[in-house]
XYZ file of C-alpha atoms in Angstrom:
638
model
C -9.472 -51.550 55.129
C -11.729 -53.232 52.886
C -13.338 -49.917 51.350
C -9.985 -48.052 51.018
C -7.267 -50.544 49.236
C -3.774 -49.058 50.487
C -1.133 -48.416 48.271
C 2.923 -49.320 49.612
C 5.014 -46.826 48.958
C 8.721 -47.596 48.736
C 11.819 -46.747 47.225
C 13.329 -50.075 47.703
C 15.021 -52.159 44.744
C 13.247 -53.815 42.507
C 14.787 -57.521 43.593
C 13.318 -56.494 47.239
C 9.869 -55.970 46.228
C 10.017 -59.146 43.596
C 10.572 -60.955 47.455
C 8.023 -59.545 49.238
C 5.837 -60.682 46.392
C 6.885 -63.733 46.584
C 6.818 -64.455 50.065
C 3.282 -62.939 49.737
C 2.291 -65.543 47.015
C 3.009 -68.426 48.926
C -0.590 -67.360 51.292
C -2.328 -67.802 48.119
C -1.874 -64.541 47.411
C -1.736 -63.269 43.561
C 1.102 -61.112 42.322
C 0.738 -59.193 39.057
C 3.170 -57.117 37.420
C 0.630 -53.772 35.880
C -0.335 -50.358 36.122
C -1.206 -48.684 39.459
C -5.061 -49.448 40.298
C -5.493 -45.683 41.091
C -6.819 -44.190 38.051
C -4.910 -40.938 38.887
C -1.596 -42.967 38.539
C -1.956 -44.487 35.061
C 1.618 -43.798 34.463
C 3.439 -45.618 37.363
C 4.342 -48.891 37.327
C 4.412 -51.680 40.122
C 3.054 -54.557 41.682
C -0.627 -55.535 42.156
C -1.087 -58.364 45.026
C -4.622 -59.911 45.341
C -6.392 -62.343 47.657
C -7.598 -65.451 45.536
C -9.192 -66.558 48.799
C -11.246 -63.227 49.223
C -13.079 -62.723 46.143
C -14.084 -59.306 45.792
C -16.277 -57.948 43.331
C -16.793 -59.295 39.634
C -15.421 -62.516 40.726
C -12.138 -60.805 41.164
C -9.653 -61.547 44.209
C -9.802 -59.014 46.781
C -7.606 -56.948 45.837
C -4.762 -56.478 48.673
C -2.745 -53.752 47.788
C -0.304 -52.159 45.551
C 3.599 -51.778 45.419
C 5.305 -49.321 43.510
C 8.217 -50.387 41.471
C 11.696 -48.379 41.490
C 11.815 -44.619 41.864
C 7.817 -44.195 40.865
C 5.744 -41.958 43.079
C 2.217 -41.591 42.705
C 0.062 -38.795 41.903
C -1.132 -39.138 45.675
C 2.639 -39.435 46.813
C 3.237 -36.072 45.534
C 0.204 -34.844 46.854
C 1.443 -35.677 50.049
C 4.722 -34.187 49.648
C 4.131 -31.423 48.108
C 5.854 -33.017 44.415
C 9.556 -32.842 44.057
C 10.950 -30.058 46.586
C 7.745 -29.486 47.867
C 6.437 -28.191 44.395
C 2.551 -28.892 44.188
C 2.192 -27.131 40.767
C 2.480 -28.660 37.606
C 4.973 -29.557 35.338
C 6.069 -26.561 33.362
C 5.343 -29.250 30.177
C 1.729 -29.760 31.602
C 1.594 -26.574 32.506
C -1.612 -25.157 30.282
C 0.084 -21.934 29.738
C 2.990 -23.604 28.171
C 1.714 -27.091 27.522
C 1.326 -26.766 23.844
C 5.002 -25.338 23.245
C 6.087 -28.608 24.507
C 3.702 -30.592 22.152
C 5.543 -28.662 19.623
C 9.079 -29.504 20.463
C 7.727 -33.624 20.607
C 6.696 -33.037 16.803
C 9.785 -32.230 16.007
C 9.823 -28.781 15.046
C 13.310 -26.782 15.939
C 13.868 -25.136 19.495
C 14.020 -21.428 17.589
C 10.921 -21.806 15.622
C 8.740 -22.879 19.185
C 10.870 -20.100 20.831
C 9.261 -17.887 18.055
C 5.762 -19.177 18.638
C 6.301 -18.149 22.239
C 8.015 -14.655 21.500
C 5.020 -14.151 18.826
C 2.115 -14.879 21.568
C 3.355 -12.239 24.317
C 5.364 -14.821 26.090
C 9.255 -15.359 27.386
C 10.756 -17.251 24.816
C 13.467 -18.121 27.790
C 10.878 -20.254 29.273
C 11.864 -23.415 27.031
C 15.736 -23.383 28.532
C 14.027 -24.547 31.877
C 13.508 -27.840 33.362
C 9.872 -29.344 31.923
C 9.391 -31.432 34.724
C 9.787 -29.138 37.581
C 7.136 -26.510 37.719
C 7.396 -22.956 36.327
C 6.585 -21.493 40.139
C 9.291 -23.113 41.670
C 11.943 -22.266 38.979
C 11.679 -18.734 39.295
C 11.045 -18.238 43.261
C 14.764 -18.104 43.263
C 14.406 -14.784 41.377
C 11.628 -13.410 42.706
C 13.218 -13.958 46.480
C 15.909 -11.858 44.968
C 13.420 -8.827 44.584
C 13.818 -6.534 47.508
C 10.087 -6.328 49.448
C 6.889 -7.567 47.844
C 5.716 -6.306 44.642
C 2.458 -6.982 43.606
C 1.964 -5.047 40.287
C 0.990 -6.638 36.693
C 3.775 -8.253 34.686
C 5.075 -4.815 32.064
C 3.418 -6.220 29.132
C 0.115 -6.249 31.254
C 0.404 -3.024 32.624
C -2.358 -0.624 31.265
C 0.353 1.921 30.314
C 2.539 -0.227 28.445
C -0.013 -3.172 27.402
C -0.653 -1.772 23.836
C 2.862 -1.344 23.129
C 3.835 -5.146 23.244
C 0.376 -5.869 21.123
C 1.998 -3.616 18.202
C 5.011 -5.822 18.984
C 3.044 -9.365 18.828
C 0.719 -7.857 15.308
C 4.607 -8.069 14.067
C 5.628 -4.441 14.309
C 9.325 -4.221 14.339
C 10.537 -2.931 17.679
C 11.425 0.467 15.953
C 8.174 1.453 15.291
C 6.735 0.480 18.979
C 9.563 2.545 20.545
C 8.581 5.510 18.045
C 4.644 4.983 19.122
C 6.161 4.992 22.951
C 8.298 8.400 22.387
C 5.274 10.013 20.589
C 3.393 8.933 23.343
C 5.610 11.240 25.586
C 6.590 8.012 27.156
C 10.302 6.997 27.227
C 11.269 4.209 24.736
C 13.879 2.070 26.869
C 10.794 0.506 28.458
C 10.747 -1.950 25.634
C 14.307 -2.952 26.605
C 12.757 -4.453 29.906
C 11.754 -7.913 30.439
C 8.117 -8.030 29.685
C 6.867 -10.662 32.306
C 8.502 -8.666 35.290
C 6.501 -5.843 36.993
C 8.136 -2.203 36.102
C 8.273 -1.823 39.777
C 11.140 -4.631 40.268
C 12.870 -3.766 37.156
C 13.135 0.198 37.832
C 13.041 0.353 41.186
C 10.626 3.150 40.307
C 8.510 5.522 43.310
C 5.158 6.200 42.586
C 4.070 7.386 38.975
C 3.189 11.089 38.737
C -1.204 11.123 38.562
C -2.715 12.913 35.673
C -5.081 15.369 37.668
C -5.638 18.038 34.747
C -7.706 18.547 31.679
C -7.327 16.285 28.774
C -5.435 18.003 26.191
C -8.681 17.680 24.123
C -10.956 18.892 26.151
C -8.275 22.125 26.907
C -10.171 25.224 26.144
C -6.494 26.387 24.733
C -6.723 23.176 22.138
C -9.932 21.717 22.128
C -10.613 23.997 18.787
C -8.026 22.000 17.160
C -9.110 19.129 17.678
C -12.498 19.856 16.458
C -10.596 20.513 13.476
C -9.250 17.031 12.770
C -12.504 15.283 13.648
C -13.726 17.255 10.561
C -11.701 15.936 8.801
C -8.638 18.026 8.271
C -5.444 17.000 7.526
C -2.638 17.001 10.697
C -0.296 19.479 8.462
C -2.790 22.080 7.741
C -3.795 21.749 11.950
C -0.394 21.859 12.944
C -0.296 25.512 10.485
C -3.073 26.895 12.338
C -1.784 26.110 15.539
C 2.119 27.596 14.840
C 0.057 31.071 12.811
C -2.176 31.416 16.303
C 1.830 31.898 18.086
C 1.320 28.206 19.959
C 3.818 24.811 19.595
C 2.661 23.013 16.718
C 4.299 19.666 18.625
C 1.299 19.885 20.996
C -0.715 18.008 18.428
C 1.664 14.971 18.350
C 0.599 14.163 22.539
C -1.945 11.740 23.396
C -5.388 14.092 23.498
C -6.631 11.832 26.069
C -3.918 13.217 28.783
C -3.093 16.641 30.099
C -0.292 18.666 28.750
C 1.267 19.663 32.133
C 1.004 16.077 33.250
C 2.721 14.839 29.184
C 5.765 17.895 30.046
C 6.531 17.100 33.350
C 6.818 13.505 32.556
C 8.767 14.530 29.537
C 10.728 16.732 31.261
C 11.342 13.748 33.990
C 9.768 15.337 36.718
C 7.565 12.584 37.654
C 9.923 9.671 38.499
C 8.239 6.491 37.792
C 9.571 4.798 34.682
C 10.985 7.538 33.215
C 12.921 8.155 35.840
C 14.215 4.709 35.944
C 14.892 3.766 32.565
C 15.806 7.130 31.492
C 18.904 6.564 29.465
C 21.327 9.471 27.449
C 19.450 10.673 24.412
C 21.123 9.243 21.521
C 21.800 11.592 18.627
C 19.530 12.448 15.690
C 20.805 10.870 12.554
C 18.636 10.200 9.065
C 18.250 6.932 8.068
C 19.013 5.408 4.364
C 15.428 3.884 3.761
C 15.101 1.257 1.308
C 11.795 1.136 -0.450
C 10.605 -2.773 -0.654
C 7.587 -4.586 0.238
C 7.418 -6.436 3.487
C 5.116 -9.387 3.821
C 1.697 -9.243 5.159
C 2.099 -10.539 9.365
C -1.179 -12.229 8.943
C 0.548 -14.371 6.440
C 3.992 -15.330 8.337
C 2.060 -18.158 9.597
C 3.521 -21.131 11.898
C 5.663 -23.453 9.857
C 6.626 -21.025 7.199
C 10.395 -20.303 6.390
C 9.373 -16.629 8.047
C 8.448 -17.376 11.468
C 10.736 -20.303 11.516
C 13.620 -17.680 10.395
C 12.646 -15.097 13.332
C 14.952 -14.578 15.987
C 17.622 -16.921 14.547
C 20.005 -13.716 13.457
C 20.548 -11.039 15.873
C 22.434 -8.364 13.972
C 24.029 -7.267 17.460
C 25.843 -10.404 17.429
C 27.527 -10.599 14.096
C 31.118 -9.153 13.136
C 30.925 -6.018 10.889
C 32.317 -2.616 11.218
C 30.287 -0.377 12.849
C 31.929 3.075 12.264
C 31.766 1.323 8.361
C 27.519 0.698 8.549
C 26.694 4.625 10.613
C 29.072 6.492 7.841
C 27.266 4.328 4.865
C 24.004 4.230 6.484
C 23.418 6.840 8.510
C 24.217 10.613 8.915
C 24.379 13.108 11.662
C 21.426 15.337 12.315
C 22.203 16.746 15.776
C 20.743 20.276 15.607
C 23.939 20.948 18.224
C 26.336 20.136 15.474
C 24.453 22.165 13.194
C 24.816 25.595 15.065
C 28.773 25.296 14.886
C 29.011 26.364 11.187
C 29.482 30.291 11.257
C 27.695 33.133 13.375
C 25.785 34.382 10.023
C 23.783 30.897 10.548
C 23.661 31.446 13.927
C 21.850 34.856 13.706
C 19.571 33.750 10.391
C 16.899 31.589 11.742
C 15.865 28.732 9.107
C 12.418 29.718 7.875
C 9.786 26.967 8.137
C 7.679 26.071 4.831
C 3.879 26.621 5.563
C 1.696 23.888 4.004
C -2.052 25.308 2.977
C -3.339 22.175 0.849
C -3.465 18.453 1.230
C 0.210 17.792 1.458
C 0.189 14.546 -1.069
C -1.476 16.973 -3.600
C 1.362 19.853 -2.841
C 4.096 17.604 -2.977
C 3.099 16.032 -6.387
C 2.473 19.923 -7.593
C 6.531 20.306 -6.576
C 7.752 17.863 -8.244
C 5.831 18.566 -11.850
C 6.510 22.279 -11.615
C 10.312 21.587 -10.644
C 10.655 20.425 -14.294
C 9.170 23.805 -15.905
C 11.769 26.389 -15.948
C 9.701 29.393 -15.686
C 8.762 31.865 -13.418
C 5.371 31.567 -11.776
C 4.422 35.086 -12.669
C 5.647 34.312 -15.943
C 3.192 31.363 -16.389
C 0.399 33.102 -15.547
C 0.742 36.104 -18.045
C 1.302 33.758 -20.928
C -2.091 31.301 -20.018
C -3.898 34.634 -19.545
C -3.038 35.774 -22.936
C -3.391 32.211 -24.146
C 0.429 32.000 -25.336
C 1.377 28.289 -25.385
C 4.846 29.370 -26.015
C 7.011 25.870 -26.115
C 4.624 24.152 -23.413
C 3.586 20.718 -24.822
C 0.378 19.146 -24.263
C 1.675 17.156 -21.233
C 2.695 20.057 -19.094
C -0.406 21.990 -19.905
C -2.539 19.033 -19.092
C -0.230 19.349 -15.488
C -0.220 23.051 -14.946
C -4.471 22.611 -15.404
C -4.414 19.846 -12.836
C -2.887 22.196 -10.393
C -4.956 24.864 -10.552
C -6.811 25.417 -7.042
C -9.803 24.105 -6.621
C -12.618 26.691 -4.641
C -11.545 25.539 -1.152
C -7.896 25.812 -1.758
C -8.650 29.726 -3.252
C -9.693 30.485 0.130
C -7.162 29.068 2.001
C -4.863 30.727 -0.137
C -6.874 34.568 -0.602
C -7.220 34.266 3.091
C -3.491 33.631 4.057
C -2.347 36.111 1.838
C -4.274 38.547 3.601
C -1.544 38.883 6.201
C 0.590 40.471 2.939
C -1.594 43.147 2.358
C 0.359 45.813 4.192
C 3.295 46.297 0.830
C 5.060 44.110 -1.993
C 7.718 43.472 0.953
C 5.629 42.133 3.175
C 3.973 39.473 0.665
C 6.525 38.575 -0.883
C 8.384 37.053 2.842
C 5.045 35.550 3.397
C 4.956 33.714 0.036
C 8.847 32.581 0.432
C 7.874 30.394 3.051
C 5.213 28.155 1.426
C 6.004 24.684 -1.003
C 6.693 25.720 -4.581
C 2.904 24.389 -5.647
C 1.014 26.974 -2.954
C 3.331 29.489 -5.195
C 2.392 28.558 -8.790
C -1.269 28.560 -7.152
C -1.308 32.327 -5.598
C 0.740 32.858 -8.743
C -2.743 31.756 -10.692
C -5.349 33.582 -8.567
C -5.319 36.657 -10.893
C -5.824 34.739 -13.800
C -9.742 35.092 -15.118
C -10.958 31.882 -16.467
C -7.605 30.399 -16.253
C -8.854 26.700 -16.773
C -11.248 27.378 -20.140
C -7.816 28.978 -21.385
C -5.806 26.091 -20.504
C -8.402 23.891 -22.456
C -8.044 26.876 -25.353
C -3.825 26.301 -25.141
C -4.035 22.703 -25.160
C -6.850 22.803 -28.379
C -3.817 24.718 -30.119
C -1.496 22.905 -29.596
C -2.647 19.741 -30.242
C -5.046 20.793 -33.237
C -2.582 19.927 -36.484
C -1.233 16.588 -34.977
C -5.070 15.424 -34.472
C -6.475 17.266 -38.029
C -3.062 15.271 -39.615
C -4.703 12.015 -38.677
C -8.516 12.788 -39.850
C -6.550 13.447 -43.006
C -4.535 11.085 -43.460
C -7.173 8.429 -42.719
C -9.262 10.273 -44.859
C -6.514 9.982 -47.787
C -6.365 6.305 -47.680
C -9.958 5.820 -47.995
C -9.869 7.810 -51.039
C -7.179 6.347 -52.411
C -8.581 3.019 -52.170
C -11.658 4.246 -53.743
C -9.777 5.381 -56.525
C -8.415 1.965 -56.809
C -11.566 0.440 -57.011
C -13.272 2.639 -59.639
C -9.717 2.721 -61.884
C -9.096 -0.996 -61.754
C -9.961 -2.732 -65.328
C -8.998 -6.219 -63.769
C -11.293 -5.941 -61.116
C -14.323 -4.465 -62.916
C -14.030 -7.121 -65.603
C -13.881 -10.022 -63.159
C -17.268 -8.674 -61.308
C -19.184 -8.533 -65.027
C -17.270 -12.185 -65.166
C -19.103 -13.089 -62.097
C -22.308 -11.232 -62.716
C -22.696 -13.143 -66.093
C -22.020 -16.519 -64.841
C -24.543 -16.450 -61.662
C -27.298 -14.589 -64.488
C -26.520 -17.660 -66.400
C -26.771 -20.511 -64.042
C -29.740 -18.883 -62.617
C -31.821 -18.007 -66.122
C -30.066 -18.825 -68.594
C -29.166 -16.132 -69.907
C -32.819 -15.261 -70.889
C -35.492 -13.456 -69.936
C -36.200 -9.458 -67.586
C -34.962 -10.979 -64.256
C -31.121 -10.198 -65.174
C -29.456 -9.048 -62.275
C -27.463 -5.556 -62.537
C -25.186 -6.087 -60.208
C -24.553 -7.810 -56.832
C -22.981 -7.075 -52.887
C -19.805 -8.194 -51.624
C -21.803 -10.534 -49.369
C -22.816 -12.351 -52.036
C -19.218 -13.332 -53.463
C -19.462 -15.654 -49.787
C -22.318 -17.785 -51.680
C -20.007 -18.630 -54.726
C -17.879 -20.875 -52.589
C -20.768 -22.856 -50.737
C -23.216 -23.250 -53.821
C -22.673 -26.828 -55.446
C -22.901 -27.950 -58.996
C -25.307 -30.968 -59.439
C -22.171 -33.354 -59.018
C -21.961 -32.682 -55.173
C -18.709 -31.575 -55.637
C -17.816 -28.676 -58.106
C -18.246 -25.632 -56.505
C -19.450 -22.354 -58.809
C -16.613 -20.814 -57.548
C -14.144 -23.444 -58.720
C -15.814 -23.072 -61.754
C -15.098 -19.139 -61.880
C -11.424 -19.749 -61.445
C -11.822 -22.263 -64.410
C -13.602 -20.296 -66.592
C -11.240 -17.364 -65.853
C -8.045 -18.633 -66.416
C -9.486 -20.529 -69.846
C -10.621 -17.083 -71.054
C -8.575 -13.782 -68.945
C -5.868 -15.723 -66.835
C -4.545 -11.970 -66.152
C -7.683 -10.932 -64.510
C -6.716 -13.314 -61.473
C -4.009 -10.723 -60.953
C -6.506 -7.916 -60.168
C -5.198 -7.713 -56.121
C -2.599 -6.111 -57.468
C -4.581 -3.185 -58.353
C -6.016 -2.420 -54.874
C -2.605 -1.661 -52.902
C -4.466 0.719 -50.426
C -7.701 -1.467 -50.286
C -6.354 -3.445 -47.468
C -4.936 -0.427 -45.355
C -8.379 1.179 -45.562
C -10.232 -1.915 -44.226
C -8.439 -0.973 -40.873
C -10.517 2.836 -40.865
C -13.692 3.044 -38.744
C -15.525 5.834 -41.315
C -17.952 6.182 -38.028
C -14.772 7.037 -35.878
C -13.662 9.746 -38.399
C -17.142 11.043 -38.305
C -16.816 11.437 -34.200
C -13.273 12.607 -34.108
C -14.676 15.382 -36.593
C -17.140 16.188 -34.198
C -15.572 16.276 -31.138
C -12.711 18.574 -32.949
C -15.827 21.036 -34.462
C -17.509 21.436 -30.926
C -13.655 21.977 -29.190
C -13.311 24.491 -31.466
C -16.582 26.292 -30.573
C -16.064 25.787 -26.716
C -12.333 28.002 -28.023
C -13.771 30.177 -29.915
C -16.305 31.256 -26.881
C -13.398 31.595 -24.692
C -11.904 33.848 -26.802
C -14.898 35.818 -27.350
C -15.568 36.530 -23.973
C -11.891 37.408 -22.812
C -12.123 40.187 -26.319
C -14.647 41.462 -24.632
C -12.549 42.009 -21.609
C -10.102 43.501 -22.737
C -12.433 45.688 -25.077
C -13.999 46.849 -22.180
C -10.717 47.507 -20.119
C -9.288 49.362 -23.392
C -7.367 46.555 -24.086
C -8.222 45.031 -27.150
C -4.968 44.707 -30.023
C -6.333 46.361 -33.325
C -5.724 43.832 -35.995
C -5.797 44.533 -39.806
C -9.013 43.203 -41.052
C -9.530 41.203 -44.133
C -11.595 43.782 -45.358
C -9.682 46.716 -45.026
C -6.881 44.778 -47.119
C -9.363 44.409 -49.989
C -9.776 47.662 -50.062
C -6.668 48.573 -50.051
C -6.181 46.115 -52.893
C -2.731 44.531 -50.951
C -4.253 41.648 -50.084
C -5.765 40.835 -53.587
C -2.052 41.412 -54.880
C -1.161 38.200 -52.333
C -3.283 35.923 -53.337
C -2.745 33.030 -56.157
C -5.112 32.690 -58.881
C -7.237 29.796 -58.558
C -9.312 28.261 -61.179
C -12.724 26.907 -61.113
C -11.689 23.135 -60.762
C -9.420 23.528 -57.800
C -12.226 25.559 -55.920
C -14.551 22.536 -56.162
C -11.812 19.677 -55.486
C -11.576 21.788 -52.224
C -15.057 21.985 -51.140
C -15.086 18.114 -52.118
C -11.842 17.447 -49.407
């Protein structure tokens, strides 16, 4: 057929075909050894035979046909039968799924760093222990023939129930977390134990899934108001309050809001077979983890290649050889509530009472642990910052005890909760036992007028002499090296030394434009101002002149031990600190004004002996020192 070149197809030797060639060639006819002429089959080799009588097109012999060399089939060849066994799909290493795993393995990277790649994309690791040349399909039809009837379903990582799940698991959540998402979920956790390219259907052997027919649990007129409350904003713990103080399960808040409770029960209960039913295995017993604190790497950065994803999968801690009643006792420890009732009938009959939150629980938490160091009564506290007794707090824990004060919002959680205690002493005080020690200190607080303002009072107190110290003693050294200045001979000598020499150079000594003195600034200019030689400098000259005349005056440093120390004070600094410490003191002195009058009006008000009754008395004259007229003014000048 002249438009449709056939193609021989043999499985013959080799030696058989190089005859036929030959016996071909001697009717003029051309044998070449090269690829197949089908462009589909650029892989095969064989035998081209052409006509050199017949020439086709391009001046080319006709070409006759083509034999295929030992064992070589054709793309068409398999085509026809259906590849090897019948199999017309690809190549599991052409496969496009898989292709690129493959590609990996001819690079050279390790079998459990591709199996990684695989295991990190969704997909069966498993999948590189088959044959590559034999297609995917007809590797696993043994298995799937095994599956009793026809099951149609999505593989259980692309089942809508479960799909998110293995997502978590491919973002590089460990497989602890996922299972805690799934039992949150109300789902049951030994789903992730199942092989996630098989249906559920196959694995479990599972009837038909209870259907969600109710109310969404945030949409229940029962719940929906709690909900509302966390899309405003509030925090799950305080929620979770007001739904155990309305007499409901504060658990219901940890189901997914987007299903019905009766349908989230009976599935937790295991009424509505499906997977639970199938996978359901024996609840394993609560037990508290040791948790060491470190800091995992980012997923996004165990990138292919890197010692992380190349080191995934290689150690399965199942496999190695330790002793496991050795890891649970170290690791580990018992928390089934079952174990817990066995201790005496007195715990049996006293229930354990539940704390209450009322505040952001990061904020009462950090309250617990700062007030855990104080060793005071709450009631205690507040009586001594009402009457603005410090007692032996230092400025640390009243700077803490301020911070915790509650804020308006947390007063009426607080006034409002203790509302149920209004009935006797009895009554509030069980009501109070049950909240975290920093709601305590807080309704300890409420009573306490102003209490911030005399927190601010305490802390002025108590830090007042260690901050006056340091005006002072900054002040000190700036006096002292003022005294230095004015007292040294040396140094006053050598500045008339210097003021005499410039008056010189500059008029000779002669004449009304005498200078009277100069600034420091100017002592800069004796160092850059040349002599008419280029080279002597008027301060080199100085030091000349000095040393021929008062070598001892070259010496005057060591009159001015404090001058360098009070180079280091900022005078505009003490002038500020001063300040701030004056209007502190004002902002105190209000706050004490106003709580006198308080307590004057409540009948309260200590009677203190006056200065001025003591004069009168003349006792207070007897205790005080003379002073004379000098020390009065040294001590306005200070």
């Amino acid at each position: 057929d002249e438009e449709d070149t056939p193609t021989v197809y043999t499985d013959a030797a080799e030696e058989k075909i190089l005859t036929e060639a030959e016996e071909l060639s001697e009717n003029d006819t051309k044998v070449m050894k090269t690829k197949s002429a089908d462009s589909e089959d650029e892989d095969v080799e064989g035998f081209e035979i052409e006509d050199e009588n017949d020439e086709g097109p391009g001046g080319k012999g006709r070409v006759l046909g083509f034999v295929v060399a030992k064992g070589e089939k054709t793309n068409q060849d398999k085509d026809r039968k259906g590849g090897e066994g019948g199999d017309k799909d690809p190549p599991l290493k052409n496969d496009p799924e898989y292709q690129k795993y493959f590609k990996m393995l001819k690079m050279g990277l390790p079998i459990g760093a591709v199996k990684n790649a695989l295991q990190r994309d969704g997909k069966d690791p498993t999948i590189m222990d088959l044959d590559p040349n034999k297609s995917i399909k007809s590797q696993l039809s043994a298995n799937s023939k095994e599956q009793e009837g026809e099951d149609t379903g999505p593989p259980l990582k692309e089942d809508p129930e479960f799909e998110k799940y293995f997502k978590m698991l491919k973002m590089g959540l460990p497989i602890g977390a996922v299972k805690n998402a799934i039992q949150r979920d109300g789902k049951d956790p030994g789903i992730m134990d199942l092989d996630p390219e098989k249906t559920l259907k196959s694995q479990t052997g599972a009837q038909e899934e209870l259907r969600d027919t109710g109310v969404p649990l945030k949409d229940d007129p029962e719940y929906s108001k709690y909900f509302k409350m966390l899309k405003m904003g509030l925090p799950l713990g305080a929620v979770k309050n007001a739904v155990q103080r309305d007499g409901k399960d504060s658990s219901i808040m940890d189901l997914d809001q987007d299903k019905s409770v009766a349908f989230q029960l009976a599935k937790a209960k295991g009424g509505g077979g499906g997977a639970n039913r199938g996978v359901r295995k024996k609840a394993k017993k609560k037990v508290r983890r040791k948790k060491i604190y470190w800091t995992p790497i980012d997923p996004e950065k165990v990138v292919e290649g890197s010692l992380w994803e190349m080191a995934k999968g290689i150690v399965d801690f199942r496999k190695l050889s330790f002793d496991h009643k050795e890891f649970e006792s170290l690791f580990t420890e018992d928390m089934n509530p079952s174990e817990k009732k066995q201790k005496t009938s007195d715990d049996k009959k006293s229930a354990k009472k539940e704390n209450v939150q009322l505040i952001d629980g990061k904020r009462s938490m950090n309250g617990g642990i700062i007030l855990s160091r104080i060793k005071l009564e709450y009631a205690t506290i507040a009586k001594m910052v009402n009457e603005m007794d410090s007692g032996d707090f230092d400025s640390t824990q009243l700077k803490a005890l301020n911070e915790f004060l509650p804020t308006d919002e947390e007063r009426g959680s607080l006034t409002g909760y203790m509302e149920k205690g209004k009935g006797s002493p009895e009554e509030a005080k069980e009501i109070t036992s049950v909240l975290p020690e920093c709601e305590k200190y807080m309704i300890a607080m409420l009573d306490v007028k102003n209490a911030s303002k005399k927190f601010d009072a305490m802390l002025f107190k108590v830090l007042f002499d260690s901050r006056l110290d340091e005006l002072v003693e900054s002040i000190e050294v700036v006096k002292k090296a003022c005294n230095e200045v004015r007292n040294s001979e040396r140094l006053r000598k050598m500045f008339a030394m210097i003021l005499t020499l410039v008056n010189q150079i500059n008029t000779g000594g002669d004449g009304g434009n005498l200078a009277l003195g100069f600034n420091l600034e100017a002592l800069l200019k004796l160092g850059e101002a040349k002599a008419f030689d280029k080279k002597t400098s008027v301060l080199e000259y100085l030091a000349k002149l000095i040393r021929r005349n008062d070598e001892d005056l070259l010496r005057f440093k060591e009159d001015l031990t404090m001058v360098p120390e009070a180079g280091g004070v900022i005078l505009d600094a003490l002038v500020g600190d001063m300040k701030v410490l004056n209007e502190e003191l004002k902002v105190v002195s209000e706050t004490a004004e106003v709580e006198a009058d308080s307590l004057e009006e409540e009948g309260k008000l200590p009677v203190l002996p006056s200065f001025q009754d003591k004069d009168k008395s003349g006792d207070l004259k007897e205790d005080l020192p003379e002073v004379s007229d000098e020390q009065v003014e040294e001590t306005e000048i200070e």
